[in-house]
Short mmCIF file of N, CA and C in Angstrom, two decimals:
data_model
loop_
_atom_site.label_atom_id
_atom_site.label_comp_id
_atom_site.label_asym_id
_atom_site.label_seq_id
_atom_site.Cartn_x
_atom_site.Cartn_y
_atom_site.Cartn_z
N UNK A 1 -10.93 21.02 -22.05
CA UNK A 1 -10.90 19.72 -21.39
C UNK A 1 -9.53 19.48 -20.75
N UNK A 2 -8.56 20.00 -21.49
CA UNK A 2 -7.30 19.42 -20.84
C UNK A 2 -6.84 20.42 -19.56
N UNK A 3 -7.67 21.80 -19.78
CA UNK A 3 -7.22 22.57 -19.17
C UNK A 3 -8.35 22.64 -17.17
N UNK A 4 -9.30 21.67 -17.60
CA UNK A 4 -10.20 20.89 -16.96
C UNK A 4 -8.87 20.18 -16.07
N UNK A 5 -8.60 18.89 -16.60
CA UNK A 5 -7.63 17.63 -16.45
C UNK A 5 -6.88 18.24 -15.23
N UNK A 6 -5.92 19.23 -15.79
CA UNK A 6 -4.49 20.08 -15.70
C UNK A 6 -5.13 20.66 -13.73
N UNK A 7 -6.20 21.32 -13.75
CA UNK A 7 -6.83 21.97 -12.62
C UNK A 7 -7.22 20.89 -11.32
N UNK A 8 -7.89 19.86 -11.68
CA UNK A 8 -7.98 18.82 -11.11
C UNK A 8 -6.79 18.17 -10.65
N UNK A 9 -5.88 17.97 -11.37
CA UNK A 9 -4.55 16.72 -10.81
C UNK A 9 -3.53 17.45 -10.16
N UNK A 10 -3.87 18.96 -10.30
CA UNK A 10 -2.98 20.15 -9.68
C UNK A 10 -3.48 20.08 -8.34
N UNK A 11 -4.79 20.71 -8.22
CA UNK A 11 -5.50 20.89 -6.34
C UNK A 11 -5.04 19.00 -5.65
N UNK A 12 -5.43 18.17 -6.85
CA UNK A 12 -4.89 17.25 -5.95
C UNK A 12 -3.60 16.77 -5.46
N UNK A 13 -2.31 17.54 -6.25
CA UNK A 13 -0.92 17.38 -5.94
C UNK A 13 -1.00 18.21 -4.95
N UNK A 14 -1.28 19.53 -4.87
CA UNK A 14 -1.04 20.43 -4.08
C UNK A 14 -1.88 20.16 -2.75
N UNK A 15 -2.90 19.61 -2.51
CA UNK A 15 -3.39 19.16 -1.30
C UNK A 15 -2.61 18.05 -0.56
N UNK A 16 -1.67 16.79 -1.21
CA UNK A 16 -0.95 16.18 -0.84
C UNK A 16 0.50 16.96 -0.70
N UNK A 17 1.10 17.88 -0.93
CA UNK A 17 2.01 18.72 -0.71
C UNK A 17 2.25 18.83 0.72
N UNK A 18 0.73 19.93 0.72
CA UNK A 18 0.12 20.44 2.17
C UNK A 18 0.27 19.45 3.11
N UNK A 19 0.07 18.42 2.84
CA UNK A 19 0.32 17.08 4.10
C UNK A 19 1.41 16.24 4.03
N UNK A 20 2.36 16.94 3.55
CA UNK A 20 3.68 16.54 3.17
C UNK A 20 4.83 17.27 3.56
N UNK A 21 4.35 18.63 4.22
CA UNK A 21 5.38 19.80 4.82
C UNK A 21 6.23 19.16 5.75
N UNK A 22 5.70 18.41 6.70
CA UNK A 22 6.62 18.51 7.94
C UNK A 22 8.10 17.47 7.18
N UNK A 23 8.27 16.93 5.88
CA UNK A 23 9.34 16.65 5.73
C UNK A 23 10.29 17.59 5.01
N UNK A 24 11.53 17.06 4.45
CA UNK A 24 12.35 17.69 3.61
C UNK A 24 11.48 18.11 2.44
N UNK A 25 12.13 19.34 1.26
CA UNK A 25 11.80 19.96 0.34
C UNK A 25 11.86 18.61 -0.86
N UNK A 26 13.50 18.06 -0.55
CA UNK A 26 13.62 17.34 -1.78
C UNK A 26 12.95 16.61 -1.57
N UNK A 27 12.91 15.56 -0.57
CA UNK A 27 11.90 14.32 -0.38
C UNK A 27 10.50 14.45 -0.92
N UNK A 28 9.77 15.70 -0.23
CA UNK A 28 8.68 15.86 -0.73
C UNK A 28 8.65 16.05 -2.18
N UNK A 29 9.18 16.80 -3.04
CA UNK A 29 9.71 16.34 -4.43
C UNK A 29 9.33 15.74 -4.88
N UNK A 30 10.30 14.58 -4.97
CA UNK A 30 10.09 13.01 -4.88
C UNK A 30 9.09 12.56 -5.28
N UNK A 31 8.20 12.57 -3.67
CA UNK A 31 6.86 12.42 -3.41
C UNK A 31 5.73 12.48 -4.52
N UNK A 32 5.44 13.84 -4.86
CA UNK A 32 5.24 14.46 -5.90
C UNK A 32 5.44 13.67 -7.25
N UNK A 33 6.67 14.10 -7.14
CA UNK A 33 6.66 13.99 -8.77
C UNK A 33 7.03 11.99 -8.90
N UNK A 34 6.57 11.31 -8.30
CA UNK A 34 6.31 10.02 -8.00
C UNK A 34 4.47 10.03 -8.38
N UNK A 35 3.77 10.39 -7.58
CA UNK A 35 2.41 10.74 -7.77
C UNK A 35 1.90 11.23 -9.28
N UNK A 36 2.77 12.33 -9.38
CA UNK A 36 2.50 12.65 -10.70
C UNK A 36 3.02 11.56 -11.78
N UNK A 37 3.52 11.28 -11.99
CA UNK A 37 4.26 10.02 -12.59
C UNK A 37 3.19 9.21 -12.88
N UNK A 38 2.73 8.78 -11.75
CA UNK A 38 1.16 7.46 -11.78
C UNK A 38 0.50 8.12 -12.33
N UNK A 39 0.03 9.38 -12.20
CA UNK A 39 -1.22 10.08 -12.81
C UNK A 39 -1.12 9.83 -14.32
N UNK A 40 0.52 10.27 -14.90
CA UNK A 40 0.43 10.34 -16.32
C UNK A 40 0.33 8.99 -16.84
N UNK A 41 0.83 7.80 -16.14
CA UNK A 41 0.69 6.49 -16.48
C UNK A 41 -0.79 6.15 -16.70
N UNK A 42 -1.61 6.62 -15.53
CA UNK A 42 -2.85 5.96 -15.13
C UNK A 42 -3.77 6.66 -16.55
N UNK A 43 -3.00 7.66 -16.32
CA UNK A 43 -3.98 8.34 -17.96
C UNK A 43 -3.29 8.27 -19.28
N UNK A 44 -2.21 7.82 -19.47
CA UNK A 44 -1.85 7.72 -21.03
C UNK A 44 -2.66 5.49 -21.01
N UNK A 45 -2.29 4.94 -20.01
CA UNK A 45 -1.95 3.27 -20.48
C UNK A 45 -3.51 2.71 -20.12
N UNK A 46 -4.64 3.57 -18.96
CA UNK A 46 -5.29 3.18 -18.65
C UNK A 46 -6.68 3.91 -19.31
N UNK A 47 -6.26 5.01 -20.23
CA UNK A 47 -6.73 6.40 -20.27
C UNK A 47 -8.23 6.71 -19.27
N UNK A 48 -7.54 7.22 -18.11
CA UNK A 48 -8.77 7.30 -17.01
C UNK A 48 -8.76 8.79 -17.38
N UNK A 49 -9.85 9.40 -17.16
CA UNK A 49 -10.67 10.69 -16.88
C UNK A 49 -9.85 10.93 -15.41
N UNK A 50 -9.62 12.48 -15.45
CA UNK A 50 -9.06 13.16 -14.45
C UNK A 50 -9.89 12.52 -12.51
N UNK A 51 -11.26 12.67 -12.77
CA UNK A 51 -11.57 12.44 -11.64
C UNK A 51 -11.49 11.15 -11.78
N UNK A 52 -11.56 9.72 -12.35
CA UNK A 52 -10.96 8.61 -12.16
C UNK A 52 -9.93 8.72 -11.64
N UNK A 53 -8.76 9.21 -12.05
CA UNK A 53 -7.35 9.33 -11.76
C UNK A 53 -7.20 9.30 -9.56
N UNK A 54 -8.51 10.66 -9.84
CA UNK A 54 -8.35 10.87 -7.97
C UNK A 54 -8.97 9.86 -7.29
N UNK A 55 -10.15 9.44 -8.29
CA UNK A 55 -10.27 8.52 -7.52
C UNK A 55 -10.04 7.04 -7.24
N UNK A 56 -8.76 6.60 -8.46
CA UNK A 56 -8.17 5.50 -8.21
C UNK A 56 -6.89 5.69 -7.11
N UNK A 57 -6.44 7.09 -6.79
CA UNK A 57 -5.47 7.44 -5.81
C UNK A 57 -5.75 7.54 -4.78
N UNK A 58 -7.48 7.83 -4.72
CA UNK A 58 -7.76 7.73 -3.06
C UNK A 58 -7.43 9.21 -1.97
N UNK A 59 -8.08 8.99 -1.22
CA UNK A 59 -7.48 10.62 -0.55
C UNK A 59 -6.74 10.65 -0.38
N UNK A 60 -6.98 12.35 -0.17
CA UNK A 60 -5.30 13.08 -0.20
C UNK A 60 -4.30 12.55 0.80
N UNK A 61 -5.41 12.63 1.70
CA UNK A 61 -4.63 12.75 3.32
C UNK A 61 -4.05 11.61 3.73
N UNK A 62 -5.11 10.44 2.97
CA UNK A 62 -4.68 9.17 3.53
C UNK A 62 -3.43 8.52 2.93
N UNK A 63 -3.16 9.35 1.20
CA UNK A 63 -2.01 8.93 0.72
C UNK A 63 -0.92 9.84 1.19
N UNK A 64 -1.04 10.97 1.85
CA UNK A 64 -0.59 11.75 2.03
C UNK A 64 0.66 11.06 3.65
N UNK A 65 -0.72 10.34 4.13
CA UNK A 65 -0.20 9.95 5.21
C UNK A 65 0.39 8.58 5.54
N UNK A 66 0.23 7.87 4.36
CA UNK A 66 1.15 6.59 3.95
C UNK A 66 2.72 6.88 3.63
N UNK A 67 2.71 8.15 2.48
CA UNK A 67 4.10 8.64 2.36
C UNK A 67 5.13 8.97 3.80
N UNK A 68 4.20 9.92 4.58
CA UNK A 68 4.83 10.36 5.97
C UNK A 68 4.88 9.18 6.81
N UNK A 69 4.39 8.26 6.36
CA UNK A 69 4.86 6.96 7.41
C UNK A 69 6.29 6.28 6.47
N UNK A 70 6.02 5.64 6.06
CA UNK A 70 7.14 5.53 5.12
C UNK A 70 8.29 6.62 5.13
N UNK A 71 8.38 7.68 5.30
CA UNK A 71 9.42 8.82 5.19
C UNK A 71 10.17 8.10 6.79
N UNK A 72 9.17 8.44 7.85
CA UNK A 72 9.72 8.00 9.04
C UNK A 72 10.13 6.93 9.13
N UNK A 73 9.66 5.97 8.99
CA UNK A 73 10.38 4.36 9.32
C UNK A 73 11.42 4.01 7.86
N UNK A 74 11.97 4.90 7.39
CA UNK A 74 13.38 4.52 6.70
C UNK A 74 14.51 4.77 7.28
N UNK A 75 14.35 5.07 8.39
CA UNK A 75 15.55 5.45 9.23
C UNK A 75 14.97 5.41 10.97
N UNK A 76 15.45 4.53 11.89
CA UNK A 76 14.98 4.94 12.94
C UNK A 76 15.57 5.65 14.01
N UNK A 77 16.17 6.50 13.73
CA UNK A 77 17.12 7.56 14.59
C UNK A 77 16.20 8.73 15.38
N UNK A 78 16.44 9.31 16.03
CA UNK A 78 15.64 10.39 16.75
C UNK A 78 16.14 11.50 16.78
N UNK A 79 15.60 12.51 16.56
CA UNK A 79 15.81 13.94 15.95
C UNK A 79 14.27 15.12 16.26
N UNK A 80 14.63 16.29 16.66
CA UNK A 80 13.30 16.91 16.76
C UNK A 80 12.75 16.61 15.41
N UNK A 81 13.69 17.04 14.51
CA UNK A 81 12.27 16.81 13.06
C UNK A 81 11.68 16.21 12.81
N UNK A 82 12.27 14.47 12.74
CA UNK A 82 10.98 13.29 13.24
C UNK A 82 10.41 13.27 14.53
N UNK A 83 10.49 13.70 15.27
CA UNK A 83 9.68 13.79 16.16
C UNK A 83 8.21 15.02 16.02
N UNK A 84 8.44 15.95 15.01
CA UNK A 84 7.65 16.88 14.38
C UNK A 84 7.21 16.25 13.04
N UNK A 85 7.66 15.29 12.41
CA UNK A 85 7.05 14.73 11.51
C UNK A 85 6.10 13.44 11.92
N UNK A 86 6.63 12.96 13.20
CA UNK A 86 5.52 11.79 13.69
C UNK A 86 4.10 12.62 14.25
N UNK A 87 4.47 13.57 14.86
CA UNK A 87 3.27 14.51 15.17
C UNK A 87 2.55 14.72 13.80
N UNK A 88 2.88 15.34 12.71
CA UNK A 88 1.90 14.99 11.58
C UNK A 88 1.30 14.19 11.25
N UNK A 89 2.30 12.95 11.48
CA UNK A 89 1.17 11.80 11.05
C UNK A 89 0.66 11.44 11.66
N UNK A 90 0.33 11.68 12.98
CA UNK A 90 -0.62 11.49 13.98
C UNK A 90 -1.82 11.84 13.72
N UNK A 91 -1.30 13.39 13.05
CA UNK A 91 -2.85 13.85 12.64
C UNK A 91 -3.38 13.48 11.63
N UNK A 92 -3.13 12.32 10.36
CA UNK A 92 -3.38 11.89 9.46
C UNK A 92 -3.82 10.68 9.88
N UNK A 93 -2.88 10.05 10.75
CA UNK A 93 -3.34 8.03 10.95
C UNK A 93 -4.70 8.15 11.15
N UNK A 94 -5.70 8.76 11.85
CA UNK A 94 -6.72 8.41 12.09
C UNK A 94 -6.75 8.32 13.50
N UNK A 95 -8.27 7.69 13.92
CA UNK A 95 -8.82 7.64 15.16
C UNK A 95 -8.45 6.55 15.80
N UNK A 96 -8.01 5.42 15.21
CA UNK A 96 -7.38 4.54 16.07
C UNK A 96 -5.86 4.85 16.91
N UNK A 97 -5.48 5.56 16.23
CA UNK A 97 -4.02 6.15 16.48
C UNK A 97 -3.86 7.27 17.98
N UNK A 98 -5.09 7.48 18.33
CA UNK A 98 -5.35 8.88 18.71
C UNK A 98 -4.87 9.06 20.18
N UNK A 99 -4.63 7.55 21.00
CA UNK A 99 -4.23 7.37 22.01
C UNK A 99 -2.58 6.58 22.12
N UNK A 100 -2.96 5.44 20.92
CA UNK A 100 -1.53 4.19 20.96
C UNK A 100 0.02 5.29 20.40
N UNK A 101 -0.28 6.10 19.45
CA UNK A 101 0.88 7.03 18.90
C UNK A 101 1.48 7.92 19.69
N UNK A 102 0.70 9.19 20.43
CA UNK A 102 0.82 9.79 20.99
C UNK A 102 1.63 9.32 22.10
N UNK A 103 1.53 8.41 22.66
CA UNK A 103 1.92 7.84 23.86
C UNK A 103 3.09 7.27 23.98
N UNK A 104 3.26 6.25 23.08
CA UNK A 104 4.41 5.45 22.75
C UNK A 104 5.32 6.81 22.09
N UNK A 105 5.36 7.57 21.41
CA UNK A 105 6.38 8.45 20.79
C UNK A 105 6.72 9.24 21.76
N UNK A 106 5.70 10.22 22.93
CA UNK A 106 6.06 10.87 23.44
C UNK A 106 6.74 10.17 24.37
N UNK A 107 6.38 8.95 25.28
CA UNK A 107 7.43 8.02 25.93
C UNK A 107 8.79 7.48 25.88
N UNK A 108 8.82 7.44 24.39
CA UNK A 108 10.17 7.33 23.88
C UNK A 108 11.00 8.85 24.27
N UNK A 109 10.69 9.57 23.53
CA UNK A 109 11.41 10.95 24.08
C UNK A 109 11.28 11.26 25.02
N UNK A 110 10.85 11.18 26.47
CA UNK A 110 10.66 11.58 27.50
C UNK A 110 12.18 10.79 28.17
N UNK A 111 11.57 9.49 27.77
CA UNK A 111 12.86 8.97 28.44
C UNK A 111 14.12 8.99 27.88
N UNK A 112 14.50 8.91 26.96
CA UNK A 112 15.32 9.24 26.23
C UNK A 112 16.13 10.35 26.43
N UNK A 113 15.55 11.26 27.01
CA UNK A 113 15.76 12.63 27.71
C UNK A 113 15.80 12.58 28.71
N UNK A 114 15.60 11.59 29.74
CA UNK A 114 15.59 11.78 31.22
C UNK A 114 17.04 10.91 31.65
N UNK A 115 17.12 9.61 30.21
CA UNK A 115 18.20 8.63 30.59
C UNK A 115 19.64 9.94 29.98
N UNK A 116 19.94 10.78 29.32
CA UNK A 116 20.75 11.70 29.44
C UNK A 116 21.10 12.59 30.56
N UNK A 117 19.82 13.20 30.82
CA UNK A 117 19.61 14.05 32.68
C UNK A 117 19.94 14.00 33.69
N UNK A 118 19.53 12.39 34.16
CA UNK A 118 19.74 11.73 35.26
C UNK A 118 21.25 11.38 35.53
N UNK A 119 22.07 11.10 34.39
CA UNK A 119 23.93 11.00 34.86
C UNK A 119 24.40 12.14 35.09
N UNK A 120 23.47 13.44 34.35
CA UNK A 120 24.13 14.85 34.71
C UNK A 120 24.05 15.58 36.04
N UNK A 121 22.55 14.74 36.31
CA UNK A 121 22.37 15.21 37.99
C UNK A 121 23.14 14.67 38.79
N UNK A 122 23.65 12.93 38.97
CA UNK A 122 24.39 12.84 39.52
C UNK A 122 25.98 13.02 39.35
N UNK A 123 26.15 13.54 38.32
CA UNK A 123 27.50 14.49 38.21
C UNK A 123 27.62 15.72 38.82
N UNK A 124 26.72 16.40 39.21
CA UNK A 124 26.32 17.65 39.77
C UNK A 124 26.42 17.46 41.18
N UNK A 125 25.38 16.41 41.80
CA UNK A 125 25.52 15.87 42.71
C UNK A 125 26.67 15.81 43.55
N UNK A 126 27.78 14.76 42.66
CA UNK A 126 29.08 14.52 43.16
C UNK A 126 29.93 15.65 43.15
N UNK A 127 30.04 16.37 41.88
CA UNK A 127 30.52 17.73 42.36
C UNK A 127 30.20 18.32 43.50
N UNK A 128 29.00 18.07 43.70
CA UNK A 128 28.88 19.15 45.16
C UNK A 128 29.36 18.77 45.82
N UNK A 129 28.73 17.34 46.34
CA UNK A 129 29.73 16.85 47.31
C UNK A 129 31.27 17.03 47.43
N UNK A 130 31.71 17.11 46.03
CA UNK A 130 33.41 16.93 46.37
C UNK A 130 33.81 18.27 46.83
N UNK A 131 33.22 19.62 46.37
CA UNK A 131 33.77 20.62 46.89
C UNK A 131 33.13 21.02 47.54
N UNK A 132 32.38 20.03 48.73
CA UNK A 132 31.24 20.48 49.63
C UNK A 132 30.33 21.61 50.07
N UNK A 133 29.48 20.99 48.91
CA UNK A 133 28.58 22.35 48.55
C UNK A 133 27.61 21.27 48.50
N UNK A 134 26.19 21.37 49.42
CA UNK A 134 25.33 20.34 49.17
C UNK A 134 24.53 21.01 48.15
N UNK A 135 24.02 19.77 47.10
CA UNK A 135 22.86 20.60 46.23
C UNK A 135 21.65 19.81 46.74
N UNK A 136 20.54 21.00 46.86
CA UNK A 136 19.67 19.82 47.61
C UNK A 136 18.38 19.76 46.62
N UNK A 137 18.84 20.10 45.16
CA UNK A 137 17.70 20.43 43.91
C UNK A 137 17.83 19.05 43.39
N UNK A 138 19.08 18.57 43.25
CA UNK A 138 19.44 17.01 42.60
C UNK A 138 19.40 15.83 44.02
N UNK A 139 18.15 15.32 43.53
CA UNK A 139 17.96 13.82 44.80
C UNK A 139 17.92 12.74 44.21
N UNK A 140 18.32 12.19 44.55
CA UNK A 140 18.30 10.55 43.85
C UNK A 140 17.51 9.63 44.93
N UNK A 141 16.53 8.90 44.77
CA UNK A 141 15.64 8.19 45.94
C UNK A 141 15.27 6.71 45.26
N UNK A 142 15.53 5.84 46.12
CA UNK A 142 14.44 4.81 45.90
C UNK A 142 14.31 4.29 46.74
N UNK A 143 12.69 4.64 46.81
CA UNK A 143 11.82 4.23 47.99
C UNK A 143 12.18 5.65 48.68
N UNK A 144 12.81 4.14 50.15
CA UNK A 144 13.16 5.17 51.45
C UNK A 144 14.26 5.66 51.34
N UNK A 145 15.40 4.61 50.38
CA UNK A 145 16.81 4.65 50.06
C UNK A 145 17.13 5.71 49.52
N UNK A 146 17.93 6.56 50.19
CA UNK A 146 18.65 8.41 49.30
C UNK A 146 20.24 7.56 49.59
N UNK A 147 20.62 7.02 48.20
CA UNK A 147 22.29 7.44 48.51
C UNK A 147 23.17 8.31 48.77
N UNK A 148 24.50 7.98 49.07
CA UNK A 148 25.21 9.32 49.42
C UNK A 148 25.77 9.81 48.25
N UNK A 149 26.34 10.83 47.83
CA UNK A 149 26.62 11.54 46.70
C UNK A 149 27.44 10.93 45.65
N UNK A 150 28.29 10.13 46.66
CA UNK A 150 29.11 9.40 46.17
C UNK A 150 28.51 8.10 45.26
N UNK A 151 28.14 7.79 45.76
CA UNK A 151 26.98 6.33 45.60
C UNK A 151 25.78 6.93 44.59
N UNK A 152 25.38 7.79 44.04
CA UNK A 152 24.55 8.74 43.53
C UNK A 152 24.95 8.59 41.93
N UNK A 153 26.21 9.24 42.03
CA UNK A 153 26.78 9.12 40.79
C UNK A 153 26.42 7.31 39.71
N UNK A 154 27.00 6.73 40.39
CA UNK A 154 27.56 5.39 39.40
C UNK A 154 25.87 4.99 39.20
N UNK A 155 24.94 5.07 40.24
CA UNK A 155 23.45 4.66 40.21
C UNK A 155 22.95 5.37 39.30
N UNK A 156 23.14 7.06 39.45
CA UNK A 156 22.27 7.73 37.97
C UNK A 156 22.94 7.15 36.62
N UNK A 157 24.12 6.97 36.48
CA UNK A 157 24.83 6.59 35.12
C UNK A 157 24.03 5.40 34.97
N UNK A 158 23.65 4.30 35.52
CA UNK A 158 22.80 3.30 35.63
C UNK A 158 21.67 3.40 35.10
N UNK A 159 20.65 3.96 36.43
CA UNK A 159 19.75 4.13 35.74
C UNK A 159 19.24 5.31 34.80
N UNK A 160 20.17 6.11 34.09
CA UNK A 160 20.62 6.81 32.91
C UNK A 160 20.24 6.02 31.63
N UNK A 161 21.08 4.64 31.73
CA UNK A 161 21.05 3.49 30.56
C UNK A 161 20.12 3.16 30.48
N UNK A 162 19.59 2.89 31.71
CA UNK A 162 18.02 2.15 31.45
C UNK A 162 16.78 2.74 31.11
N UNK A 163 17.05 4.07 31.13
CA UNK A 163 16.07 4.86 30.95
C UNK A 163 15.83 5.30 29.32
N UNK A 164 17.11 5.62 28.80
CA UNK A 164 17.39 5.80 28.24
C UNK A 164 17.04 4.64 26.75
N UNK A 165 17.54 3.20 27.41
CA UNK A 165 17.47 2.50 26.65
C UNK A 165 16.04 1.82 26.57
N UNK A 166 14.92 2.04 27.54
CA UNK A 166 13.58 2.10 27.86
C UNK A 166 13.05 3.48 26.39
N UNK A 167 13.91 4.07 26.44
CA UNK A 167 13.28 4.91 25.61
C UNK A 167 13.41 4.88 24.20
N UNK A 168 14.44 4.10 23.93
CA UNK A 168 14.92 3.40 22.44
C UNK A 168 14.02 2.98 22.05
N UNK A 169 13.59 1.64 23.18
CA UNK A 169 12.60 0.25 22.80
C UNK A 169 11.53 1.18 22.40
N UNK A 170 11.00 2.58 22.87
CA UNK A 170 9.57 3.16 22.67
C UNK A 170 9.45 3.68 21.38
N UNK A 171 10.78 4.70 20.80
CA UNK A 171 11.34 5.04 19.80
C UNK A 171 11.19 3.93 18.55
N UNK A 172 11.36 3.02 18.32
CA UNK A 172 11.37 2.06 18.04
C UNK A 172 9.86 1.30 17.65
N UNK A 173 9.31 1.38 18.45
CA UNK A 173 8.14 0.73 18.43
C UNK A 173 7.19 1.44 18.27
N UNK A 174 7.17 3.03 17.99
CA UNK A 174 6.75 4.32 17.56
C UNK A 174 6.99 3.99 15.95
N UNK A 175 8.56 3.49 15.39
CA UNK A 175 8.57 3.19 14.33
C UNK A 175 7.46 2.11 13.93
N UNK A 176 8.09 0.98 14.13
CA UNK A 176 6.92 -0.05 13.59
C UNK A 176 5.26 0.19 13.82
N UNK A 177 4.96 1.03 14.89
CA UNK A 177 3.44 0.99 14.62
C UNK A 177 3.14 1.96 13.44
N UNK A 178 3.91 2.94 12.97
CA UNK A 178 4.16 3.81 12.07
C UNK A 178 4.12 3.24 10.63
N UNK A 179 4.86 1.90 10.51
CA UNK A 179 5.17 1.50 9.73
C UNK A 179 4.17 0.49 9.37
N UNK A 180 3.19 -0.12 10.03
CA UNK A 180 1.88 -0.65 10.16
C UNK A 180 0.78 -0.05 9.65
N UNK A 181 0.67 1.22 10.00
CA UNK A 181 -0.37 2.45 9.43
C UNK A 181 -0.16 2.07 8.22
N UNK A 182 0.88 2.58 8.15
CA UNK A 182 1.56 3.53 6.42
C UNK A 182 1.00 2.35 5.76
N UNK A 183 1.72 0.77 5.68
CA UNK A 183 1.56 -0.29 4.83
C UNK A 183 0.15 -0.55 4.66
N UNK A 184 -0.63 -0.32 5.78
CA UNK A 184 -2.30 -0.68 5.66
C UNK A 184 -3.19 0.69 5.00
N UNK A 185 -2.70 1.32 4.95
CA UNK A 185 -3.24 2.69 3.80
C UNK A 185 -2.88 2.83 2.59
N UNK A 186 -1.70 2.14 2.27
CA UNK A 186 -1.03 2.15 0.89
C UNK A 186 -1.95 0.70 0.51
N UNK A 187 -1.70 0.29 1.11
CA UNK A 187 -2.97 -1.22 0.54
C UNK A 187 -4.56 -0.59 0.11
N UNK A 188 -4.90 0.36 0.93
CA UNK A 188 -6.48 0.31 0.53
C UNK A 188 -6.39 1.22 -0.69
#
């Protein structure tokens, strides 16, 4: 029987593991041995039967994927690894998620990356110009308006910020819908 118990609360740690990779070793840890923790509570104070136990914890995936929300929105900084850990939980949030996540996260990094780019092009830009060398790969346009190289520069540093800082607000709001999931799965 115990060796019953022991087999059961194992496949179910180890299936929440599995949906627990894309973070740190120790964190996931943690995780773990947090989970396990409830298990021994839920069965010494409540004394539930092993499959009670799973099934007062609920699925794997879905607790699996409350933790990975929670992991992300304790910090809202941007890094490939959260950006590889929001992709996991993409694949956990569910079907409502399947368009609003994807979008807003990858938006955030797009721009975020373009508001860095765009001051380098027009640094490039102005270099050319200064040692008159046209580059004609870096354009700066709006509309009909092409500034001159000179004028190029201070506009990309511009709209650099804004792009950039367009991509914060997305970053950001990638968090909190993240952080919305997580809280409404740890509830059910």
């Amino acid at each position: 029987m115990v060796k019953n118990m022991e087999i059961i609360l194992s496949n179910y740690l180890e299936k929440i593991d599995k949906y627990l990779k894309p973070i740190g070793v120790a964190e996931r840890a943690d995780i773990i041995n947090e989970i396990k923790s409830e298990m021994l509570e839920l069965e010494a104070k409540d004394k539930l039967s092993p499959e009670q136990i799973v099934e007062r914890l609920g699925n794997p995936r879905e607790l699996a994927g409350a933790y990975l929300g929670q992991s992300i929105t304790k910090n809202n900084s941007f890094n490939l690894r959260k950006l590889g850990t929001v992709i996991a939980f993409y694949s956990l949030a569910g079907l409502g998620s399947i368009f609003i996540l994807p979008f807003i996260s990858v938006l955030g990094a797009a721009l975020m990356f373009c508001g860095v780019i765009v001051p380098i092009g027009g640094a490039v830009k102005l270099l050319g110009a200064l040692v008159g060398i046209d580059v004609p790969w870096v354009v700066m346009q709006f509309g009909s308006y092409i500034p001159s190289p000179i004028m190029a520069f201070p506009l990309s540093i511009l709209v650099g910020i804004l792009l950039f800082l367009a991509g914060r607000f997305f970053w950001k709001l990638t968090i909190r819908y993240i952080q919305m999931i997580s809280n409404r799965k740890k509830q059910l």
